[in-house]
Amino acid sequence: MKTSNHIVLVTGATGGLGTAMCMELFKDGYRVAANFRNKAKAEAWQKKMNDQGYDVSVFEGDVTSFDSMGKMIQEIEKSLGPIDILVNNAGITRDIRFSKMSPEEWHDVINTNLNSVFNTTRHVINGMIDRKFGRIINISSVNGQRGQFGQANYSAAKAGMHGFTKTLAMEVAKYGVTVNTISPGYIGTDMVMAVEQKYRDAIVAQIPVGRLGGTHEVAHLVSYLASDEASFITGANYSINGGQHVY
Ligand code: CAA
């Protein structure tokens, strides 16, 4: 087990990927602040995590709101201390072909998956610069690297993260702050299992490894990028997709 006292904030922590990240980061010695939006779900989630020995703190906040994130980050810093590592993980899907997509379906996905990155990162970046250490890890998607039928909103948001990562990485590199993107492919989460079986089966058939990914496989990569050992990696994008998209 690695040991690090660093404080890490994971947004959208109660979902499939977020839960695995919180577990892995806790096991690796980080102090974990888990962001949630749904209070009832978060309370049950925290109890389950505690029962399994994962001591994580939960903080309510809406990633689509700059002010809500600011308030939540102040609370975290007051109760745990400065945030050293931010994992921008919160995300939703509203899959539908573009010719039928409503403005709400577009804006909900852009707000939750991309504007959230600004709303959260902007509140932590200056502290990281001042303390000369920081890690920003953006959870994008294979579908931000290529297109996916039914995901014009999601692909646009996830692709937007790459531009953000590359630019911010350049701006903060000299302060010991790294900024990277992880692009998971199809992982066995509720989000992927919500895709109608016939479409999901067709997708799995395109994955050379022949299966969906495991949430723990992504979580290990997050923990590595958060570590001190990863200080020379910045502005990078890590694909983790079972060979579904190689380029
Ligand atoms: N490629 C080509 N044509 C497709 C298609 C595809 N992938 N999917 C559907 N179509 C076609 C159908 O064959 C059908 O054609 P005909 O009209 O000629 O018969 C037509 O589109 C159906 O159109 P509809 O508008 O009625 O579509 P639908 O309601 O049946 O399905 C959809 C649309 C819900 C978007 C469905 O295509 C779907 O679920 N696709 C998968 C989306 C997906 O992969 N989402 C990933 C979610 S998980 C995630 O996002 C995590 C991550 O990062 C990887």
Tab-separated table of N, CA and C and ligand atoms in Angstrom, residues 17 92-97 99-100 140-144 146 148-151 154 158 183-187 189-196 198-200 202-203 206 244, ligand 1:
chain	number	residue	atom	x	y	z
A	17	LEU	N	-18.029	4.150	-11.255
A	17	LEU	CA	-16.600	4.477	-11.331
A	17	LEU	C	-16.159	5.245	-10.091
A	92	ILE	N	-23.278	12.341	-16.838
A	92	ILE	CA	-24.569	11.711	-17.130
A	92	ILE	C	-24.653	11.426	-18.633
A	93	THR	N	-25.617	10.606	-19.002
A	93	THR	CA	-25.937	10.435	-20.428
A	93	THR	C	-27.397	10.810	-20.661
A	94	ARG	N	-27.668	11.328	-21.842
A	94	ARG	CA	-29.047	11.531	-22.333
A	94	ARG	C	-28.995	11.095	-23.788
A	95	ASP	N	-28.851	9.791	-24.014
A	95	ASP	CA	-28.599	9.288	-25.365
A	95	ASP	C	-29.853	9.358	-26.236
A	96	ILE	N	-29.703	9.953	-27.386
A	96	ILE	CA	-30.788	10.035	-28.365
A	96	ILE	C	-30.170	10.591	-29.650
A	97	ARG	N	-30.678	10.143	-30.819
A	97	ARG	CA	-30.045	10.675	-32.032
A	97	ARG	C	-30.252	12.188	-32.110
A	99	SER	N	-31.055	14.350	-34.327
A	99	SER	CA	-32.215	14.962	-34.984
A	99	SER	C	-33.439	15.008	-34.071
A	100	LYS	N	-33.391	14.269	-32.950
A	100	LYS	CA	-34.515	14.302	-32.001
A	100	LYS	C	-34.118	14.949	-30.664
A	140	SER	N	-12.853	11.388	-18.979
A	140	SER	CA	-13.519	11.585	-20.258
A	140	SER	C	-14.093	10.246	-20.708
A	141	SER	N	-13.973	9.923	-21.989
A	141	SER	CA	-14.582	8.693	-22.507
A	141	SER	C	-14.013	8.377	-23.884
A	142	VAL	N	-14.012	7.094	-24.223
A	142	VAL	CA	-13.674	6.703	-25.592
A	142	VAL	C	-14.579	7.453	-26.582
A	143	ASN	N	-15.784	7.775	-26.143
A	143	ASN	CA	-16.719	8.441	-27.053
A	143	ASN	C	-16.463	9.943	-27.187
A	144	GLY	N	-15.449	10.440	-26.462
A	144	GLY	CA	-14.948	11.791	-26.703
A	144	GLY	C	-13.772	11.758	-27.670
A	146	ARG	N	-13.806	9.335	-30.284
A	146	ARG	CA	-14.443	8.954	-31.551
A	146	ARG	C	-15.915	9.329	-31.379
A	148	GLN	N	-20.109	8.412	-31.254
A	148	GLN	CA	-20.979	7.291	-30.894
A	148	GLN	C	-22.414	7.659	-31.255
A	149	PHE	N	-23.024	6.843	-32.094
A	149	PHE	CA	-24.422	7.050	-32.468
A	149	PHE	C	-25.247	7.341	-31.207
A	150	GLY	N	-25.993	8.440	-31.220
A	150	GLY	CA	-26.874	8.751	-30.083
A	150	GLY	C	-26.218	9.592	-28.996
A	151	GLN	N	-24.943	10.018	-29.202
A	151	GLN	CA	-24.248	10.729	-28.119
A	151	GLN	C	-23.592	12.040	-28.581
A	154	TYR	N	-22.932	14.021	-25.398
A	154	TYR	CA	-21.921	13.392	-24.536
A	154	TYR	C	-20.536	13.443	-25.192
A	158	LYS	N	-17.278	15.316	-23.678
A	158	LYS	CA	-16.086	14.525	-23.334
A	158	LYS	C	-14.888	14.945	-24.186
A	183	SER	N	-9.586	8.250	-20.538
A	183	SER	CA	-10.719	7.987	-21.430
A	183	SER	C	-11.131	6.527	-21.329
A	184	PRO	N	-12.013	6.205	-20.384
A	184	PRO	CA	-12.476	4.818	-20.298
A	184	PRO	C	-13.344	4.455	-21.497
A	185	GLY	N	-13.276	3.192	-21.861
A	185	GLY	CA	-14.219	2.662	-22.833
A	185	GLY	C	-15.459	2.192	-22.095
A	186	TYR	N	-15.999	1.063	-22.516
A	186	TYR	CA	-17.239	0.563	-21.902
A	186	TYR	C	-16.888	-0.261	-20.662
A	187	ILE	N	-17.290	0.273	-19.511
A	187	ILE	CA	-16.982	-0.317	-18.205
A	187	ILE	C	-18.310	-0.835	-17.638
A	189	THR	N	-20.637	-0.445	-15.610
A	189	THR	CA	-21.333	0.442	-14.657
A	189	THR	C	-22.828	0.469	-14.979
A	190	ASP	N	-23.612	1.060	-14.069
A	190	ASP	CA	-25.054	1.215	-14.325
A	190	ASP	C	-25.280	2.011	-15.611
A	191	MET	N	-24.403	2.994	-15.862
A	191	MET	CA	-24.565	3.834	-17.053
A	191	MET	C	-24.500	2.992	-18.329
A	192	VAL	N	-23.543	2.088	-18.358
A	192	VAL	CA	-23.397	1.234	-19.549
A	192	VAL	C	-24.491	0.162	-19.567
A	193	MET	N	-24.843	-0.366	-18.396
A	193	MET	CA	-25.863	-1.417	-18.361
A	193	MET	C	-27.239	-0.863	-18.737
A	194	ALA	N	-27.388	0.487	-18.694
A	194	ALA	CA	-28.668	1.096	-19.088
A	194	ALA	C	-28.836	1.115	-20.611
A	195	VAL	N	-27.762	0.884	-21.347
A	195	VAL	CA	-27.873	0.828	-22.816
A	195	VAL	C	-28.630	-0.448	-23.180
A	196	GLU	N	-29.593	-0.303	-24.057
A	196	GLU	CA	-30.415	-1.452	-24.447
A	196	GLU	C	-29.510	-2.623	-24.883
A	198	LYS	N	-29.425	-4.977	-27.044
A	198	LYS	CA	-28.992	-5.250	-28.431
A	198	LYS	C	-27.862	-4.294	-28.842
A	199	TYR	N	-27.955	-3.040	-28.364
A	199	TYR	CA	-26.898	-2.079	-28.695
A	199	TYR	C	-25.623	-2.406	-27.908
A	200	ARG	N	-25.827	-2.814	-26.648
A	200	ARG	CA	-24.654	-3.125	-25.812
A	200	ARG	C	-23.903	-4.338	-26.369
A	202	ALA	N	-23.760	-5.297	-29.390
A	202	ALA	CA	-23.043	-4.896	-30.610
A	202	ALA	C	-21.753	-4.165	-30.241
A	203	ILE	N	-21.797	-3.392	-29.172
A	203	ILE	CA	-20.606	-2.650	-28.741
A	203	ILE	C	-19.553	-3.617	-28.196
A	206	GLN	N	-17.328	-5.226	-30.501
A	206	GLN	CA	-16.235	-4.421	-31.109
A	206	GLN	C	-15.025	-4.274	-30.175
A	244	GLN	N	-10.784	-1.155	-27.985
A	244	GLN	CA	-11.926	-0.787	-28.846
A	244	GLN	C	-11.576	0.345	-29.806
B	1	CAA	N1	-25.110	2.723	-35.687
B	1	CAA	C1	-25.887	2.860	-36.742
B	1	CAA	N2	-27.226	2.877	-36.708
B	1	CAA	C2	-27.797	2.770	-35.500
B	1	CAA	C3	-27.044	2.652	-34.316
B	1	CAA	C4	-25.660	2.600	-34.463
B	1	CAA	N3	-24.845	2.464	-33.405
B	1	CAA	N4	-27.901	2.581	-33.280
B	1	CAA	C5	-29.150	2.668	-33.788
B	1	CAA	N5	-29.077	2.769	-35.123
B	1	CAA	C6	-30.167	2.822	-36.064
B	1	CAA	C7	-31.080	1.621	-35.934
B	1	CAA	O1	-30.566	0.529	-36.632
B	1	CAA	C8	-32.345	2.149	-36.526
B	1	CAA	O2	-32.237	2.176	-37.954
B	1	CAA	P1	-33.546	2.123	-38.903
B	1	CAA	O3	-34.385	3.313	-38.539
B	1	CAA	O4	-32.942	2.209	-40.277
B	1	CAA	O5	-34.197	0.817	-38.583
B	1	CAA	C9	-32.337	3.582	-36.046
B	1	CAA	O6	-30.985	3.939	-35.770
B	1	CAA	C10	-33.139	3.718	-34.774
B	1	CAA	O7	-33.209	5.049	-34.558
B	1	CAA	P2	-33.935	5.636	-33.292
B	1	CAA	O8	-33.776	7.091	-33.357
B	1	CAA	O9	-35.318	5.058	-33.149
B	1	CAA	O10	-32.969	5.072	-32.200
B	1	CAA	P3	-33.256	4.170	-30.941
B	1	CAA	O11	-34.166	4.892	-30.034
B	1	CAA	O12	-33.568	2.784	-31.331
B	1	CAA	O13	-31.799	4.140	-30.323
B	1	CAA	C11	-30.067	5.077	-29.063
B	1	CAA	C12	-31.027	5.301	-30.218
B	1	CAA	C13	-30.838	5.074	-27.745
B	1	CAA	C14	-29.106	6.244	-29.045
B	1	CAA	C15	-29.346	3.747	-29.282
B	1	CAA	O14	-28.733	3.783	-30.533
B	1	CAA	C16	-28.282	3.475	-28.254
B	1	CAA	O15	-28.556	3.209	-27.086
B	1	CAA	N6	-27.036	3.521	-28.679
B	1	CAA	C17	-25.897	3.277	-27.796
B	1	CAA	C18	-25.470	4.578	-27.190
B	1	CAA	C19	-24.279	4.347	-26.321
B	1	CAA	O16	-23.327	3.640	-26.659
B	1	CAA	N7	-24.270	4.966	-25.148
B	1	CAA	C20	-23.193	4.775	-24.232
B	1	CAA	C21	-23.713	4.998	-22.851
B	1	CAA	S1	-22.525	4.565	-21.634
B	1	CAA	C22	-21.380	5.751	-21.750
B	1	CAA	O17	-21.532	6.750	-22.363
B	1	CAA	C23	-20.090	5.507	-20.973
B	1	CAA	C24	-18.938	5.722	-21.854
B	1	CAA	O18	-18.279	6.713	-21.734
B	1	CAA	C25	-18.546	4.686	-22.828
